[in-house]
Amino acid sequence: MRTKIIYIIAIFIATLNLSCDSYLDLKPEDGTIREEFWKTKEDVRAAVIGIYSAMLTTPPSENDLTLAEYIFMYGELRGGMVSPGGFMSDDQIDILTLNILPSNGNTSWSQFYRIINYCNTVIDLAPGVLAKDPTLTQTQLNNYLSEALAIRAYLYFTLARSFSDVPLKLKATLSDQDNFQIAKTPQAEIFNQVVTDLIKAEGFAVEDYGIIAENKGRITKNTINTMLADVYLWQENYDAALAAADKVINSGDFALIDGSLQWFTTVFARGNSTESIFELQYTTQNLNPFYSIFLQRPQYLAAPTVLEGVFGVDFEDALNKDFRGERASLVPGTNEIYKYTGLNQEQRKSLQESDTHWFVYRYADVLLMKAEALNELNRGEEALAIVDLIREKRNAIDETAQQLAFDDKEGIRLYILAERSREFAFEGKRWFDVLRNSRKDNYAYLDIILGIALQSAPANQQQSITTKLKDTNSHYLPINENELFTNKALVQNPFYK
């Protein structure tokens, strides 16, 4: 967890003449130190914008993956919808096959804690600027703190879903003298802290920045309530999840786009549509990492079963297709993951145009989270109505439809899970969706995870993978051996001892 003590400002500060999306295109300014910073409201703004920049890229001094690449791996590789590409590394294959060891380089959480420290730095030091710059108002400061709190909450939420118990550090690391020996905090307490941060952030949050790219690429009140709905589902607090989802829905700021051949281009290739809640804003000046990992040197492919098994195929009418499948999520035949490289159903973007965003939350996510909460509250009819609405918008085909009784809670639960696999294919959500549903009621639905494993595992590995997954500690990643060496207060996750 220990990272180099480099201030976010030294990495990301630059000119503050910001256009609609230039707030993510900041350049480094070498030599900025603490004594020269944290004096003006412009300093605070630059530090907050630097957090978003850190979510897109890694510092030049760090040989690490981007945040989106980690979330893709943690959210997709064990979810049964991804197969190895020709350039998949051994460490990635080991996650895919559940043969994960503490030496696996992709279990490093340094990228997460690096950004968490940037958030902590803003939370700790920005309030001191109020006394130095009379033009910084309390409202402006609160808005900036809301962004830092919410991003920190999202990162801890992702870590807890991936590793279970993790160290919880809520103060900035500002010196080499700071304590790096921090024990793990139980997952339930991490979730509680996430909720605490998000509730505080909601009270401070901006509702509208006045610019579409900032409304979609920065934290808003709607983003926070979407995150809250997500966390509450993991806590099995379904009334709270429903209330949070309804705040987003009732805001009137979002709408599903009618299905057409333009839907993919509008929602994914261009981004920031009426379906977007929060997207990491890659641009042509700050390209995404996806062109390489999905097309040029593909590390990941769609599993061979995805097109027919997830989206369905109408063998009587080849033109009857779910808009989310062929040439939206994947390319039939080659199983190329297309969502992040395509321009439309016929053309890919060029490398120089590889600016497709990373989609953290979309409006359909809120709707399906609401459906999940409704079903768990024995309101199956309302839950199915939401699923039907999304299926109608996406032209989902009859082959994937299910006729369920309104009181068939388990059937509806699996139907929503299946719909989420179609809606969010390759968006870093599949494993987390499977895990969340499996662990309900103290793992009353472990068969969900076991079933996914049996569908996707090679025949010669099915028995060993199933045996591992019956131990629920295996559902979380090991602590990387480098972290154990650096932080002696850490104890390895039980499955990997």
mmCIF file of C-alpha atoms in Angstrom, residues 61-445:
data_model
loop_
_atom_site.group_PDB
_atom_site.id
_atom_site.type_symbol
_atom_site.label_atom_id
_atom_site.label_comp_id
_atom_site.label_asym_id
_atom_site.label_seq_id
_atom_site.Cartn_x
_atom_site.Cartn_y
_atom_site.Cartn_z
ATOM 1 C CA SER A 61 7.158 7.138 -12.832
ATOM 2 C CA GLU A 62 4.891 4.126 -12.227
ATOM 3 C CA ASN A 63 4.846 0.971 -14.345
ATOM 4 C CA ASP A 64 1.233 0.059 -13.706
ATOM 5 C CA LEU A 65 -2.081 -0.603 -15.386
ATOM 6 C CA THR A 66 -4.852 1.965 -15.532
ATOM 7 C CA LEU A 67 -7.763 1.805 -13.126
ATOM 8 C CA ALA A 68 -10.142 0.701 -15.883
ATOM 9 C CA GLU A 69 -7.885 -2.234 -16.782
ATOM 10 C CA TYR A 70 -7.903 -3.459 -13.183
ATOM 11 C CA ILE A 71 -11.668 -3.100 -12.893
ATOM 12 C CA PHE A 72 -12.118 -5.009 -16.156
ATOM 13 C CA MET A 73 -9.945 -7.867 -14.886
ATOM 14 C CA TYR A 74 -11.525 -8.016 -11.442
ATOM 15 C CA GLY A 75 -15.055 -7.685 -12.778
ATOM 16 C CA GLU A 76 -14.913 -9.865 -15.878
ATOM 17 C CA LEU A 77 -12.246 -12.578 -15.834
ATOM 18 C CA ARG A 78 -14.080 -14.830 -13.379
ATOM 19 C CA GLY A 79 -17.559 -14.071 -14.717
ATOM 20 C CA GLY A 80 -17.708 -16.696 -17.460
ATOM 21 C CA MET A 81 -17.964 -14.294 -20.413
ATOM 22 C CA VAL A 82 -14.268 -13.789 -21.277
ATOM 23 C CA SER A 83 -11.768 -16.091 -22.999
ATOM 24 C CA PRO A 84 -8.011 -15.667 -23.425
ATOM 25 C CA GLY A 85 -6.776 -13.614 -26.342
ATOM 26 C CA GLY A 86 -3.470 -14.348 -27.989
ATOM 27 C CA PHE A 87 -1.665 -11.835 -25.790
ATOM 28 C CA MET A 88 -3.209 -12.710 -22.424
ATOM 29 C CA SER A 89 -0.504 -12.967 -19.780
ATOM 30 C CA ASP A 90 0.009 -15.952 -17.518
ATOM 31 C CA ASP A 91 -1.152 -13.882 -14.541
ATOM 32 C CA GLN A 92 -4.373 -13.000 -16.353
ATOM 33 C CA ILE A 93 -4.941 -16.626 -17.324
ATOM 34 C CA ASP A 94 -4.492 -17.640 -13.702
ATOM 35 C CA ILE A 95 -7.261 -15.245 -12.631
ATOM 36 C CA LEU A 96 -9.467 -16.551 -15.429
ATOM 37 C CA THR A 97 -8.948 -20.154 -14.297
ATOM 38 C CA LEU A 98 -9.045 -19.354 -10.561
ATOM 39 C CA ASN A 99 -5.448 -20.484 -10.202
ATOM 40 C CA ILE A 100 -4.518 -17.296 -8.351
ATOM 41 C CA LEU A 101 -1.422 -16.988 -6.183
ATOM 42 C CA PRO A 102 -0.200 -14.086 -4.014
ATOM 43 C CA SER A 103 2.673 -13.656 -6.480
ATOM 44 C CA ASN A 104 0.205 -12.730 -9.245
ATOM 45 C CA GLY A 105 1.180 -9.231 -10.351
ATOM 46 C CA ASN A 106 -2.403 -8.334 -11.222
ATOM 47 C CA THR A 107 -3.432 -8.575 -7.578
ATOM 48 C CA SER A 108 -1.533 -5.378 -6.820
ATOM 49 C CA TRP A 109 -3.784 -2.711 -5.330
ATOM 50 C CA SER A 110 -1.235 0.116 -5.534
ATOM 51 C CA GLN A 111 -3.163 1.946 -8.263
ATOM 52 C CA PHE A 112 -6.255 2.057 -6.040
ATOM 53 C CA TYR A 113 -4.418 3.267 -2.956
ATOM 54 C CA ARG A 114 -2.440 5.809 -4.964
ATOM 55 C CA ILE A 115 -5.681 7.480 -6.035
ATOM 56 C CA ILE A 116 -7.184 7.067 -2.560
ATOM 57 C CA ASN A 117 -4.210 9.012 -1.213
ATOM 58 C CA TYR A 118 -4.875 11.770 -3.726
ATOM 59 C CA CYS A 119 -8.469 11.915 -2.447
ATOM 60 C CA ASN A 120 -7.287 11.946 1.169
ATOM 61 C CA THR A 121 -4.876 14.770 0.364
ATOM 62 C CA VAL A 122 -7.707 16.939 -0.946
ATOM 63 C CA ILE A 123 -9.967 16.053 1.995
ATOM 64 C CA ASP A 124 -7.222 16.893 4.520
ATOM 65 C CA LEU A 125 -5.619 19.989 2.973
ATOM 66 C CA ALA A 126 -8.277 21.750 0.917
ATOM 67 C CA PRO A 127 -10.196 23.114 3.954
ATOM 68 C CA GLY A 128 -7.090 25.093 4.982
ATOM 69 C CA VAL A 129 -7.345 27.157 1.806
ATOM 70 C CA LEU A 130 -10.504 28.867 3.104
ATOM 71 C CA ALA A 131 -8.385 31.009 5.433
ATOM 72 C CA LYS A 132 -5.898 31.861 2.674
ATOM 73 C CA ASP A 133 -8.168 32.693 -0.249
ATOM 74 C CA PRO A 134 -11.277 34.757 0.535
ATOM 75 C CA THR A 135 -12.650 34.061 -2.946
ATOM 76 C CA LEU A 136 -13.068 30.362 -2.080
ATOM 77 C CA THR A 137 -16.533 29.923 -0.617
ATOM 78 C CA GLN A 138 -17.638 27.186 1.753
ATOM 79 C CA THR A 139 -20.046 25.936 -0.907
ATOM 80 C CA GLN A 140 -17.260 25.623 -3.482
ATOM 81 C CA LEU A 141 -15.049 23.827 -0.979
ATOM 82 C CA ASN A 142 -17.869 21.458 -0.090
ATOM 83 C CA ASN A 143 -18.426 20.676 -3.766
ATOM 84 C CA TYR A 144 -14.774 19.726 -4.183
ATOM 85 C CA LEU A 145 -14.787 17.656 -1.000
ATOM 86 C CA SER A 146 -17.858 15.823 -2.279
ATOM 87 C CA GLU A 147 -15.951 14.711 -5.378
ATOM 88 C CA ALA A 148 -12.982 13.461 -3.375
ATOM 89 C CA LEU A 149 -15.187 11.654 -0.851
ATOM 90 C CA ALA A 150 -17.248 9.933 -3.541
ATOM 91 C CA ILE A 151 -14.254 8.773 -5.563
ATOM 92 C CA ARG A 152 -12.572 7.455 -2.424
ATOM 93 C CA ALA A 153 -15.795 5.628 -1.575
ATOM 94 C CA TYR A 154 -15.996 4.046 -5.034
ATOM 95 C CA LEU A 155 -12.401 2.845 -4.834
ATOM 96 C CA TYR A 156 -12.868 1.291 -1.404
ATOM 97 C CA PHE A 157 -16.123 -0.272 -2.594
ATOM 98 C CA THR A 158 -14.278 -1.867 -5.514
ATOM 99 C CA LEU A 159 -11.420 -3.061 -3.293
ATOM 100 C CA ALA A 160 -13.803 -4.632 -0.772
ATOM 101 C CA ARG A 161 -15.712 -6.448 -3.521
ATOM 102 C CA SER A 162 -12.428 -7.702 -4.974
ATOM 103 C CA PHE A 163 -10.344 -8.526 -1.866
ATOM 104 C CA SER A 164 -12.959 -8.565 0.938
ATOM 105 C CA ASP A 165 -11.080 -7.167 3.989
ATOM 106 C CA VAL A 166 -8.635 -4.371 3.086
ATOM 107 C CA PRO A 167 -6.708 -1.656 4.928
ATOM 108 C CA LEU A 168 -8.798 1.458 5.535
ATOM 109 C CA LYS A 169 -6.788 4.682 5.480
ATOM 110 C CA LEU A 170 -8.750 7.914 5.736
ATOM 111 C CA LYS A 171 -5.854 10.324 6.243
ATOM 112 C CA ALA A 172 -3.398 11.465 3.603
ATOM 113 C CA THR A 173 0.122 10.086 3.455
ATOM 114 C CA LEU A 174 2.146 13.293 3.455
ATOM 115 C CA SER A 175 5.496 12.124 4.733
ATOM 116 C CA ASP A 176 7.774 9.109 4.800
ATOM 117 C CA GLN A 177 7.310 9.224 8.564
ATOM 118 C CA ASP A 178 3.629 8.265 8.266
ATOM 119 C CA ASN A 179 2.518 4.854 9.478
ATOM 120 C CA PHE A 180 2.404 2.280 6.690
ATOM 121 C CA GLN A 181 1.744 -0.694 8.953
ATOM 122 C CA ILE A 182 -2.036 -0.854 8.733
ATOM 123 C CA ALA A 183 -4.097 -3.964 9.384
ATOM 124 C CA LYS A 184 -7.116 -4.991 7.319
ATOM 125 C CA THR A 185 -10.598 -3.723 8.101
ATOM 126 C CA PRO A 186 -13.481 -6.204 7.695
ATOM 127 C CA GLN A 187 -15.460 -5.928 4.480
ATOM 128 C CA ALA A 188 -18.675 -5.011 6.308
ATOM 129 C CA GLU A 189 -16.939 -2.063 7.959
ATOM 130 C CA ILE A 190 -15.513 -0.954 4.621
ATOM 131 C CA PHE A 191 -19.033 -0.954 3.173
ATOM 132 C CA ASN A 192 -20.253 1.064 6.160
ATOM 133 C CA GLN A 193 -17.494 3.626 5.619
ATOM 134 C CA VAL A 194 -18.381 3.818 1.930
ATOM 135 C CA VAL A 195 -21.987 4.604 2.835
ATOM 136 C CA THR A 196 -20.866 7.196 5.398
ATOM 137 C CA ASP A 197 -18.663 8.943 2.827
ATOM 138 C CA LEU A 198 -21.356 8.864 0.165
ATOM 139 C CA ILE A 199 -24.059 10.263 2.432
ATOM 140 C CA LYS A 200 -21.736 13.108 3.405
ATOM 141 C CA ALA A 201 -20.787 13.639 -0.229
ATOM 142 C CA GLU A 202 -24.427 13.753 -1.312
ATOM 143 C CA GLY A 203 -25.059 16.674 1.033
ATOM 144 C CA PHE A 204 -22.212 18.623 -0.594
ATOM 145 C CA ALA A 205 -22.647 17.490 -4.191
ATOM 146 C CA VAL A 206 -23.118 19.449 -7.394
ATOM 147 C CA GLU A 207 -26.305 18.708 -9.299
ATOM 148 C CA ASP A 208 -25.346 20.353 -12.599
ATOM 149 C CA TYR A 209 -21.966 21.704 -13.737
ATOM 150 C CA GLY A 210 -23.569 23.303 -16.769
ATOM 151 C CA ILE A 211 -21.384 21.341 -19.211
ATOM 152 C CA ILE A 212 -22.330 17.879 -20.462
ATOM 153 C CA ALA A 213 -18.801 16.446 -20.303
ATOM 154 C CA GLU A 214 -18.465 17.540 -16.682
ATOM 155 C CA ASN A 215 -21.950 16.323 -15.745
ATOM 156 C CA LYS A 216 -20.995 12.894 -17.078
ATOM 157 C CA GLY A 217 -17.287 12.891 -16.181
ATOM 158 C CA ARG A 218 -17.355 14.382 -12.690
ATOM 159 C CA ILE A 219 -19.173 13.384 -9.527
ATOM 160 C CA THR A 220 -22.733 14.671 -9.241
ATOM 161 C CA LYS A 221 -25.529 14.048 -6.781
ATOM 162 C CA ASN A 222 -26.926 11.476 -9.228
ATOM 163 C CA THR A 223 -23.589 9.644 -9.366
ATOM 164 C CA ILE A 224 -23.497 9.443 -5.594
ATOM 165 C CA ASN A 225 -27.043 8.098 -5.290
ATOM 166 C CA THR A 226 -26.264 5.499 -7.965
ATOM 167 C CA MET A 227 -23.240 4.362 -5.944
ATOM 168 C CA LEU A 228 -25.367 4.276 -2.799
ATOM 169 C CA ALA A 229 -27.945 2.040 -4.476
ATOM 170 C CA ASP A 230 -25.120 -0.299 -5.495
ATOM 171 C CA VAL A 231 -23.578 -0.488 -2.019
ATOM 172 C CA TYR A 232 -26.964 -0.966 -0.350
ATOM 173 C CA LEU A 233 -27.617 -3.998 -2.574
ATOM 174 C CA TRP A 234 -24.370 -5.524 -1.312
ATOM 175 C CA GLN A 235 -25.472 -4.815 2.245
ATOM 176 C CA GLU A 236 -28.879 -6.381 1.482
ATOM 177 C CA ASN A 237 -30.524 -3.127 2.566
ATOM 178 C CA TYR A 238 -33.157 -3.199 -0.143
ATOM 179 C CA ASP A 239 -35.366 -0.381 1.110
ATOM 180 C CA ALA A 240 -32.387 1.981 1.097
ATOM 181 C CA ALA A 241 -31.263 0.737 -2.329
ATOM 182 C CA LEU A 242 -34.730 1.389 -3.719
ATOM 183 C CA ALA A 243 -34.834 4.897 -2.235
ATOM 184 C CA ALA A 244 -31.407 5.781 -3.644
ATOM 185 C CA ALA A 245 -32.272 4.449 -7.096
ATOM 186 C CA ASP A 246 -35.542 6.390 -7.096
ATOM 187 C CA LYS A 247 -33.689 9.630 -6.387
ATOM 188 C CA VAL A 248 -31.775 9.165 -9.637
ATOM 189 C CA ILE A 249 -34.808 8.053 -11.624
ATOM 190 C CA ASN A 250 -37.003 10.856 -10.295
ATOM 191 C CA SER A 251 -34.373 13.502 -11.099
ATOM 192 C CA GLY A 252 -35.562 13.362 -14.714
ATOM 193 C CA ASP A 253 -31.991 13.803 -15.927
ATOM 194 C CA PHE A 254 -31.718 10.461 -17.724
ATOM 195 C CA ALA A 255 -33.588 8.429 -20.313
ATOM 196 C CA LEU A 256 -33.108 5.200 -22.223
ATOM 197 C CA ILE A 257 -32.529 5.794 -25.920
ATOM 198 C CA ASP A 258 -34.831 4.017 -28.338
ATOM 199 C CA GLY A 259 -33.155 1.056 -29.977
ATOM 200 C CA SER A 260 -31.797 1.632 -33.482
ATOM 201 C CA LEU A 261 -28.615 1.121 -35.442
ATOM 202 C CA GLN A 262 -27.441 4.450 -33.979
ATOM 203 C CA TRP A 263 -27.837 3.337 -30.372
ATOM 204 C CA PHE A 264 -24.342 1.853 -30.113
ATOM 205 C CA THR A 265 -22.645 4.921 -31.592
ATOM 206 C CA THR A 266 -24.596 7.303 -29.379
ATOM 207 C CA VAL A 267 -24.157 5.484 -26.078
ATOM 208 C CA PHE A 268 -20.689 3.965 -26.459
ATOM 209 C CA ALA A 269 -18.640 5.373 -29.348
ATOM 210 C CA ARG A 270 -19.544 8.989 -28.575
ATOM 211 C CA GLY A 271 -20.498 8.654 -24.918
ATOM 212 C CA ASN A 272 -22.032 11.189 -22.546
ATOM 213 C CA SER A 273 -25.534 10.365 -23.775
ATOM 214 C CA THR A 274 -28.796 10.689 -21.857
ATOM 215 C CA GLU A 275 -28.096 7.142 -20.633
ATOM 216 C CA SER A 276 -24.775 8.138 -19.067
ATOM 217 C CA ILE A 277 -24.375 8.776 -15.340
ATOM 218 C CA PHE A 278 -20.603 8.561 -14.814
ATOM 219 C CA GLU A 279 -17.941 7.816 -17.429
ATOM 220 C CA LEU A 280 -14.150 8.119 -17.310
ATOM 221 C CA GLN A 281 -13.574 10.673 -20.037
ATOM 222 C CA TYR A 282 -10.911 9.535 -22.462
ATOM 223 C CA THR A 283 -10.281 11.932 -25.347
ATOM 224 C CA THR A 284 -8.293 11.967 -28.575
ATOM 225 C CA GLN A 285 -5.624 13.841 -26.597
ATOM 226 C CA ASN A 286 -5.726 11.252 -23.811
ATOM 227 C CA LEU A 287 -6.441 7.914 -25.483
ATOM 228 C CA ASN A 288 -7.858 4.895 -23.710
ATOM 229 C CA PRO A 289 -5.905 1.631 -23.263
ATOM 230 C CA PHE A 290 -8.593 -0.474 -24.943
ATOM 231 C CA TYR A 291 -7.449 -0.376 -28.569
ATOM 232 C CA SER A 292 -4.406 -2.433 -27.705
ATOM 233 C CA ILE A 293 -5.919 -4.900 -25.234
ATOM 234 C CA PHE A 294 -9.017 -5.675 -27.314
ATOM 235 C CA LEU A 295 -7.829 -5.248 -30.921
ATOM 236 C CA GLN A 296 -4.151 -4.720 -31.730
ATOM 237 C CA ARG A 297 -2.705 -7.202 -29.244
ATOM 238 C CA PRO A 298 -5.863 -8.753 -27.830
ATOM 239 C CA GLN A 299 -5.564 -9.960 -24.267
ATOM 240 C CA TYR A 300 -9.272 -10.711 -23.991
ATOM 241 C CA LEU A 301 -11.942 -12.212 -26.222
ATOM 242 C CA ALA A 302 -15.623 -12.813 -25.686
ATOM 243 C CA ALA A 303 -16.201 -16.415 -24.647
ATOM 244 C CA PRO A 304 -17.497 -18.562 -27.544
ATOM 245 C CA THR A 305 -20.824 -19.053 -25.764
ATOM 246 C CA VAL A 306 -21.619 -15.356 -25.295
ATOM 247 C CA LEU A 307 -23.366 -14.521 -28.571
ATOM 248 C CA GLU A 308 -25.862 -17.371 -28.444
ATOM 249 C CA GLY A 309 -25.923 -18.040 -24.703
ATOM 250 C CA VAL A 310 -26.191 -14.433 -23.512
ATOM 251 C CA PHE A 311 -27.757 -12.425 -26.338
ATOM 252 C CA GLY A 312 -29.503 -15.268 -28.147
ATOM 253 C CA VAL A 313 -29.770 -16.057 -31.838
ATOM 254 C CA ASP A 314 -32.965 -16.156 -33.886
ATOM 255 C CA PHE A 315 -32.213 -18.953 -36.354
ATOM 256 C CA GLU A 316 -35.387 -18.215 -38.338
ATOM 257 C CA ASP A 317 -34.761 -14.495 -38.806
ATOM 258 C CA ALA A 318 -31.097 -13.456 -38.996
ATOM 259 C CA LEU A 319 -32.054 -9.780 -38.894
ATOM 260 C CA ASN A 320 -33.790 -10.131 -35.537
ATOM 261 C CA LYS A 321 -31.009 -9.238 -33.103
ATOM 262 C CA ASP A 322 -30.523 -7.806 -29.656
ATOM 263 C CA PHE A 323 -28.891 -4.417 -30.292
ATOM 264 C CA ARG A 324 -26.458 -5.070 -27.439
ATOM 265 C CA GLY A 325 -24.878 -8.167 -28.969
ATOM 266 C CA GLU A 326 -23.439 -8.409 -32.478
ATOM 267 C CA ARG A 327 -21.194 -5.466 -33.377
ATOM 268 C CA ALA A 328 -21.964 -3.804 -30.084
ATOM 269 C CA SER A 329 -20.436 -6.050 -27.436
ATOM 270 C CA LEU A 330 -18.603 -8.463 -29.717
ATOM 271 C CA VAL A 331 -17.848 -9.474 -33.295
ATOM 272 C CA PRO A 332 -19.281 -12.866 -34.289
ATOM 273 C CA GLY A 333 -16.780 -15.381 -35.570
ATOM 274 C CA THR A 334 -13.674 -13.748 -34.119
ATOM 275 C CA ASN A 335 -15.244 -13.035 -30.685
ATOM 276 C CA GLU A 336 -13.431 -9.697 -30.608
ATOM 277 C CA ILE A 337 -14.707 -7.438 -27.810
ATOM 278 C CA TYR A 338 -16.053 -4.519 -29.827
ATOM 279 C CA LYS A 339 -17.654 -2.197 -27.262
ATOM 280 C CA TYR A 340 -14.549 -0.062 -26.796
ATOM 281 C CA THR A 341 -13.157 0.025 -30.341
ATOM 282 C CA GLY A 342 -16.232 0.306 -32.571
ATOM 283 C CA LEU A 343 -17.548 3.479 -34.179
ATOM 284 C CA ASN A 344 -20.732 1.946 -35.558
ATOM 285 C CA GLN A 345 -21.922 -1.455 -36.702
ATOM 286 C CA GLU A 346 -19.697 -1.383 -39.767
ATOM 287 C CA GLN A 347 -16.611 0.595 -38.746
ATOM 288 C CA ARG A 348 -14.073 0.600 -35.954
ATOM 289 C CA LYS A 349 -12.403 3.711 -34.692
ATOM 290 C CA SER A 350 -8.785 4.251 -35.697
ATOM 291 C CA LEU A 351 -6.060 4.151 -33.065
ATOM 292 C CA GLN A 352 -5.910 7.953 -33.128
ATOM 293 C CA GLU A 353 -9.656 8.058 -32.399
ATOM 294 C CA SER A 354 -9.549 5.583 -29.514
ATOM 295 C CA ASP A 355 -11.424 7.817 -27.080
ATOM 296 C CA THR A 356 -14.298 5.538 -26.017
ATOM 297 C CA HIS A 357 -14.962 6.089 -22.325
ATOM 298 C CA TRP A 358 -14.964 3.636 -19.451
ATOM 299 C CA PHE A 359 -18.578 3.311 -18.333
ATOM 300 C CA VAL A 360 -18.765 3.308 -14.539
ATOM 301 C CA TYR A 361 -22.544 3.744 -14.286
ATOM 302 C CA ARG A 362 -25.303 4.040 -16.877
ATOM 303 C CA TYR A 363 -29.026 4.677 -16.413
ATOM 304 C CA ALA A 364 -29.906 1.064 -17.182
ATOM 305 C CA ASP A 365 -27.786 0.125 -14.164
ATOM 306 C CA VAL A 366 -29.971 2.210 -11.872
ATOM 307 C CA LEU A 367 -33.117 0.703 -13.363
ATOM 308 C CA LEU A 368 -31.905 -2.868 -12.944
ATOM 309 C CA MET A 369 -30.644 -2.160 -9.425
ATOM 310 C CA LYS A 370 -34.141 -0.894 -8.647
ATOM 311 C CA ALA A 371 -35.586 -4.064 -10.157
ATOM 312 C CA GLU A 372 -33.288 -6.169 -7.967
ATOM 313 C CA ALA A 373 -34.359 -4.289 -4.832
ATOM 314 C CA LEU A 374 -38.051 -4.557 -5.762
ATOM 315 C CA ASN A 375 -37.791 -8.296 -6.271
ATOM 316 C CA GLU A 376 -36.083 -8.805 -2.909
ATOM 317 C CA LEU A 377 -38.925 -6.766 -1.356
ATOM 318 C CA ASN A 378 -41.491 -9.169 -2.871
ATOM 319 C CA ARG A 379 -42.581 -6.707 -5.552
ATOM 320 C CA GLY A 380 -41.850 -8.984 -8.479
ATOM 321 C CA GLU A 381 -44.437 -7.496 -10.837
ATOM 322 C CA GLU A 382 -42.751 -4.075 -10.685
ATOM 323 C CA ALA A 383 -39.321 -5.656 -11.090
ATOM 324 C CA LEU A 384 -40.375 -7.537 -14.216
ATOM 325 C CA ALA A 385 -41.873 -4.367 -15.694
ATOM 326 C CA ILE A 386 -38.430 -2.729 -15.528
ATOM 327 C CA VAL A 387 -36.778 -5.712 -17.184
ATOM 328 C CA ASP A 388 -39.412 -5.649 -19.920
ATOM 329 C CA LEU A 389 -38.822 -1.927 -20.503
ATOM 330 C CA ILE A 390 -35.093 -2.405 -21.012
ATOM 331 C CA ARG A 391 -35.599 -5.444 -23.210
ATOM 332 C CA GLU A 392 -38.009 -3.517 -25.401
ATOM 333 C CA LYS A 393 -35.561 -0.634 -25.811
ATOM 334 C CA ARG A 394 -32.728 -3.005 -26.729
ATOM 335 C CA ASN A 395 -34.779 -5.201 -29.078
ATOM 336 C CA ALA A 396 -34.026 -8.254 -26.945
ATOM 337 C CA ILE A 397 -35.208 -11.348 -28.782
ATOM 338 C CA ASP A 398 -37.810 -13.870 -27.656
ATOM 339 C CA GLU A 399 -35.186 -16.579 -27.239
ATOM 340 C CA THR A 400 -33.886 -14.830 -24.100
ATOM 341 C CA ALA A 401 -37.309 -13.942 -22.677
ATOM 342 C CA GLN A 402 -38.736 -15.726 -19.635
ATOM 343 C CA GLN A 403 -42.317 -15.991 -18.449
ATOM 344 C CA LEU A 404 -42.239 -15.862 -14.677
ATOM 345 C CA ALA A 405 -44.814 -15.643 -11.940
ATOM 346 C CA PHE A 406 -44.682 -12.404 -9.974
ATOM 347 C CA ASP A 407 -43.947 -14.310 -6.757
ATOM 348 C CA ASP A 408 -41.123 -16.379 -8.255
ATOM 349 C CA LYS A 409 -38.418 -14.448 -6.425
ATOM 350 C CA GLU A 410 -35.571 -16.791 -7.312
ATOM 351 C CA GLY A 411 -36.587 -16.984 -10.961
ATOM 352 C CA ILE A 412 -36.834 -13.197 -11.225
ATOM 353 C CA ARG A 413 -33.479 -12.825 -9.473
ATOM 354 C CA LEU A 414 -31.818 -15.004 -12.113
ATOM 355 C CA TYR A 415 -33.689 -13.227 -14.918
ATOM 356 C CA ILE A 416 -32.399 -9.836 -13.724
ATOM 357 C CA LEU A 417 -28.892 -11.280 -13.461
ATOM 358 C CA ALA A 418 -29.158 -12.576 -17.030
ATOM 359 C CA GLU A 419 -30.413 -9.201 -18.232
ATOM 360 C CA ARG A 420 -27.486 -7.510 -16.554
ATOM 361 C CA SER A 421 -25.128 -9.835 -18.452
ATOM 362 C CA ARG A 422 -26.640 -8.584 -21.717
ATOM 363 C CA GLU A 423 -26.786 -4.933 -20.741
ATOM 364 C CA PHE A 424 -23.321 -4.621 -19.176
ATOM 365 C CA ALA A 425 -21.281 -7.160 -21.122
ATOM 366 C CA PHE A 426 -17.561 -6.447 -20.657
ATOM 367 C CA GLU A 427 -18.145 -3.340 -18.505
ATOM 368 C CA GLY A 428 -16.412 -4.775 -15.434
ATOM 369 C CA LYS A 429 -19.617 -5.822 -13.653
ATOM 370 C CA ARG A 430 -20.270 -9.491 -14.392
ATOM 371 C CA TRP A 431 -18.275 -11.166 -11.587
ATOM 372 C CA PHE A 432 -19.487 -8.635 -9.051
ATOM 373 C CA ASP A 433 -23.105 -9.252 -10.123
ATOM 374 C CA VAL A 434 -22.661 -13.019 -9.816
ATOM 375 C CA LEU A 435 -20.938 -12.710 -6.438
ATOM 376 C CA ARG A 436 -23.515 -10.292 -5.023
ATOM 377 C CA ASN A 437 -26.389 -12.581 -5.937
ATOM 378 C CA SER A 438 -24.613 -15.730 -4.750
ATOM 379 C CA ARG A 439 -23.829 -14.345 -1.302
ATOM 380 C CA LYS A 440 -27.387 -13.201 -0.511
ATOM 381 C CA ASP A 441 -28.783 -14.573 2.734
ATOM 382 C CA ASN A 442 -25.416 -15.911 3.855
ATOM 383 C CA TYR A 443 -24.607 -17.652 0.572
ATOM 384 C CA ALA A 444 -27.969 -19.280 0.147
ATOM 385 C CA TYR A 445 -27.407 -19.082 -3.616
#
